[in-house]
CSV table of C-alpha atoms in Angstrom, one decimal:
chain,number,residue,atom,x,y,z
V,1,MET,CA,2.2,98.5,126.4
V,2,TYR,CA,2.0,100.4,123.1
V,3,GLY,CA,-0.8,102.6,121.9
V,4,GLY,CA,-0.7,101.0,118.4
V,5,PRO,CA,1.6,99.7,115.7
V,6,GLU,CA,3.0,103.1,114.9
V,7,ASP,CA,4.3,103.4,118.5
V,8,ALA,CA,5.9,100.0,118.4
V,9,MET,CA,7.5,100.6,115.0
V,10,LYS,CA,8.8,104.0,116.0
V,11,LYS,CA,10.4,102.5,119.1
V,12,ALA,CA,11.9,99.6,117.1
V,13,LYS,CA,13.3,101.9,114.5
V,14,ASN,CA,15.0,104.0,117.1
V,15,GLN,CA,16.4,100.9,118.8
V,16,ALA,CA,17.7,99.6,115.5
V,17,SER,CA,19.3,102.9,114.5
V,18,SER,CA,21.1,102.8,117.9
V,19,ASN,CA,22.5,99.3,117.0
V,20,ASN,CA,20.1,97.6,119.4
V,21,SER,CA,18.7,95.1,116.9
V,22,ASN,CA,17.8,92.6,119.6
V,23,GLY,CA,15.8,95.2,121.5
V,24,ALA,CA,14.0,96.3,118.3
V,25,ILE,CA,13.1,92.7,117.6
V,26,GLU,CA,11.8,92.1,121.1
V,27,THR,CA,9.7,95.3,120.8
V,28,LEU,CA,8.0,94.1,117.6
V,29,GLU,CA,7.6,90.6,118.8
V,30,THR,CA,5.9,91.9,122.0
V,31,TYR,CA,3.5,93.9,119.9
V,32,LEU,CA,2.7,91.1,117.5
V,33,VAL,CA,1.5,88.9,120.4
V,34,ASN,CA,-1.7,90.8,120.4
V,35,ASP,CA,-1.8,91.8,116.7
V,36,PRO,CA,-0.3,88.8,114.9
V,37,HIS,CA,-1.8,89.6,111.5
V,38,ASN,CA,-0.1,93.1,111.2
V,39,VAL,CA,1.8,92.7,108.0
V,40,GLU,CA,3.5,96.1,108.2
V,41,VAL,CA,5.0,95.4,111.6
V,42,ARG,CA,6.2,92.0,110.4
V,43,MET,CA,7.8,93.6,107.4
V,44,LEU,CA,9.8,95.9,109.7
V,45,LEU,CA,10.7,92.9,111.9
V,46,ALA,CA,12.0,91.0,108.9
V,47,ASN,CA,14.0,93.9,107.7
V,48,ILE,CA,15.6,94.5,111.0
V,49,ALA,CA,16.4,90.8,111.4
V,50,PHE,CA,17.9,90.7,107.9
V,51,ASN,CA,20.1,93.6,108.6
V,52,ALA,CA,21.2,92.0,111.8
V,53,MET,CA,22.3,88.9,109.8
V,54,MET,CA,19.4,86.8,111.2
V,55,HIS,CA,18.5,85.6,107.7
V,56,ASN,CA,16.6,82.5,108.7
V,57,TYR,CA,14.4,84.5,111.1
V,58,ALA,CA,13.8,87.2,108.4
V,59,ILE,CA,12.8,84.4,106.0
V,60,MET,CA,10.4,83.0,108.6
V,61,GLN,CA,8.7,86.4,109.0
V,62,LEU,CA,8.5,87.0,105.3
V,63,ASN,CA,6.9,83.6,104.7
V,64,ILE,CA,4.3,84.4,107.5
V,65,ILE,CA,3.5,87.6,105.6
V,66,VAL,CA,3.0,85.7,102.4
V,67,ASP,CA,0.7,83.2,104.2
V,68,LEU,CA,-1.3,86.1,105.5
V,69,ASP,CA,-1.3,88.1,102.3
V,70,PRO,CA,-0.3,86.0,99.2
V,71,ASP,CA,-0.3,89.1,97.0
V,72,ASN,CA,2.2,91.0,99.2
V,73,GLU,CA,4.9,91.7,96.6
V,74,ASP,CA,7.2,93.5,99.0
V,75,ALA,CA,7.5,90.3,101.0
V,76,ARG,CA,7.9,88.2,97.8
V,77,ARG,CA,10.6,90.5,96.4
V,78,ALA,CA,12.4,90.5,99.8
V,79,LEU,CA,12.3,86.6,99.7
V,80,LEU,CA,13.6,86.6,96.2
V,81,THR,CA,16.5,88.9,97.2
V,82,ILE,CA,17.5,86.4,99.9
V,83,TYR,CA,17.0,83.3,97.9
V,84,LYS,CA,18.2,84.0,94.4
V,85,ASN,CA,22.0,83.9,95.0
V,86,ASP,CA,22.0,80.7,97.2
V,87,LYS,CA,22.4,77.4,95.5
V,88,LYS,CA,20.4,75.8,98.3
V,89,THR,CA,17.3,77.9,97.7
V,90,VAL,CA,17.1,77.8,93.9
V,91,ARG,CA,13.6,76.2,94.0
V,92,GLN,CA,12.3,78.8,96.4
V,93,ALA,CA,13.7,81.7,94.3
V,94,ASN,CA,12.2,80.3,91.2
V,95,GLU,CA,8.8,80.1,92.8
V,96,GLN,CA,9.0,83.8,93.7
V,97,PHE,CA,10.2,84.7,90.2
V,98,GLN,CA,7.3,82.8,88.6
V,99,TYR,CA,4.8,84.6,90.8
V,100,LEU,CA,6.2,88.0,90.0
V,101,LEU,CA,6.7,87.3,86.3
V,102,GLU,CA,3.1,86.3,86.0
V,103,LYS,CA,2.0,89.5,87.6
V,104,HIS,CA,4.5,91.7,85.7
V,105,PRO,CA,5.3,90.0,82.3
V,106,GLU,CA,6.5,93.3,80.9
V,107,ASP,CA,8.8,94.5,83.6
V,108,PRO,CA,12.2,94.6,81.8
V,109,ASP,CA,14.2,94.7,85.1
V,110,LEU,CA,12.5,91.6,86.3
V,111,LEU,CA,13.0,89.8,83.0
V,112,ASN,CA,16.7,90.7,83.0
V,113,SER,CA,17.0,89.6,86.6
V,114,TYR,CA,15.4,86.2,85.7
V,115,GLY,CA,17.8,85.9,82.7
V,116,ILE,CA,20.7,86.2,85.1
V,117,PHE,CA,19.1,83.7,87.4
V,118,CYS,CA,18.5,81.2,84.6
V,119,ARG,CA,22.1,81.4,83.5
V,120,LEU,CA,23.8,81.3,86.9
V,121,GLN,CA,21.4,79.2,89.0
V,122,LEU,CA,19.2,77.1,86.7
V,123,LEU,CA,22.0,76.6,84.2
V,124,ASP,CA,19.5,77.0,81.5
V,125,ASN,CA,21.1,79.1,78.7
V,126,LYS,CA,18.2,78.8,76.3
V,127,LYS,CA,15.8,80.2,78.9
V,128,SER,CA,18.3,82.9,79.9
V,129,GLU,CA,18.6,84.0,76.3
V,130,GLU,CA,14.8,84.1,76.0
V,131,TYR,CA,14.4,86.4,79.0
V,132,TYR,CA,17.4,88.7,78.1
V,133,LEU,CA,15.8,89.2,74.6
V,134,LYS,CA,12.4,90.0,76.1
V,135,ALA,CA,14.1,92.6,78.4
V,136,ILE,CA,15.9,94.2,75.5
V,137,GLU,CA,12.8,94.2,73.4
V,138,LEU,CA,10.9,96.1,76.1
V,139,ASP,CA,13.7,98.5,76.9
V,140,PRO,CA,16.4,98.5,74.1
V,141,ASN,CA,18.3,101.5,75.6
V,142,ARG,CA,19.6,99.8,78.7
V,143,ALA,CA,23.3,99.2,78.5
V,144,GLU,CA,23.3,96.5,81.2
V,145,PHE,CA,20.8,94.4,79.4
V,146,HIS,CA,23.0,94.3,76.3
V,147,LEU,CA,26.1,93.6,78.4
V,148,ASN,CA,24.4,90.7,80.3
V,149,TYR,CA,23.2,89.2,77.1
V,150,ALA,CA,26.6,89.6,75.5
V,151,ILE,CA,28.2,87.7,78.4
V,152,LEU,CA,25.9,84.8,77.8
V,153,LEU,CA,26.6,84.9,74.0
V,154,VAL,CA,30.4,84.8,74.5
V,155,ASN,CA,30.8,82.4,77.4
V,156,ASP,CA,27.9,80.0,76.9
V,157,LEU,CA,26.4,80.2,73.4
V,158,LYS,CA,29.6,81.0,71.5
V,159,LYS,CA,27.9,83.5,69.3
V,160,TYR,CA,30.7,86.0,69.0
V,161,THR,CA,29.4,88.2,66.2
V,162,GLU,CA,26.1,88.8,68.0
V,163,ALA,CA,28.0,89.4,71.3
V,164,ARG,CA,30.2,92.0,69.6
V,165,ALA,CA,27.1,93.9,68.3
V,166,HIS,CA,25.5,93.9,71.8
V,167,LEU,CA,28.8,95.1,73.5
V,168,GLU,CA,29.2,97.9,70.9
V,169,ARG,CA,25.5,98.8,71.6
V,170,ALA,CA,26.2,98.8,75.3
V,171,LEU,CA,29.1,101.2,74.8
V,172,GLU,CA,27.0,103.5,72.6
V,173,LEU,CA,24.4,103.7,75.4
V,174,ASP,CA,27.0,104.0,78.2
V,175,PRO,CA,30.5,105.1,76.9
V,176,ASN,CA,32.0,104.8,80.4
V,177,ASN,CA,30.8,101.2,81.1
V,178,THR,CA,34.1,99.6,82.1
V,179,LYS,CA,32.8,96.1,82.0
V,180,ALA,CA,31.6,96.5,78.5
V,181,LYS,CA,34.9,98.0,77.4
V,182,GLU,CA,36.9,95.2,78.9
V,183,ALA,CA,34.6,92.5,77.5
V,184,LEU,CA,34.7,94.0,74.0
V,185,ASP,CA,38.4,94.5,74.2
V,186,LYS,CA,38.9,90.9,75.1
V,187,LEU,CA,36.5,89.6,72.5
V,188,LEU,CA,38.1,91.6,69.7
V,189,ARG,CA,41.6,90.4,70.6
V,190,LYS,CA,40.5,86.8,70.6
V,191,LYS,CA,37.9,86.5,67.9
V,192,PHE,CA,38.3,89.6,65.6
V,193,PRO,CA,42.1,90.3,65.5
V,194,LYS,CA,42.1,91.4,61.8
V,195,ASP,CA,39.5,94.0,62.6
V,196,VAL,CA,41.7,95.3,65.4
V,197,GLU,CA,44.7,95.6,63.1
V,198,LYS,CA,42.7,97.2,60.3
V,199,LYS,CA,40.8,99.7,62.3
V,200,GLY,CA,42.9,100.4,65.3
V,201,PHE,CA,39.9,99.4,67.3
V,202,PHE,CA,41.6,99.6,70.7
V,203,SER,CA,42.6,103.2,70.3
V,204,PHE,CA,39.0,103.9,69.4
V,205,LEU,CA,37.9,102.2,72.6
V,206,ARG,CA,40.3,104.2,74.7
V,207,LYS,CA,38.7,107.4,73.4
V,208,ARG,CA,35.2,106.5,74.5
């Protein structure tokens, strides 16, 4: 019997750090029998289960937390992390995105992440562009935002001049960004070969 949630969580963390995930889960489950509404304990349980590759069990615990506390953003973000890269859980991921976007409409990282999700999972290039542009407007000095938008412009929207501008901006912000260098190099060779010949653009890129 544990004196309180702190004791159970401390024991579970020690068990998990000793590669005894099953023991840690059992410890927390035993505690929750008498305190089933303890969200903090359930969050630790979900985290340990996820790290032990028990993803379905982790999802179950996170959904219980959301049922108990609908405004628990830690649980919602954890669910989103699990859901967003799986084709089978696109709907569930989109639900979490919509909740978080409503709460944080000016979070550039969240907007950028939703732009990626729209492109790769929803296959909605128009919406992807909308959210990339919102992220860039809020934080124009993030190289990754310009790079992600440029990838959409090149591969899906075929707007090569705009893509070039965003790739060049990404490299201004982060001269060592290998992905941006490679993407710009490829774009210039394919779509702007005269500029390459005229300006020696690739020697310029190598100096960055």
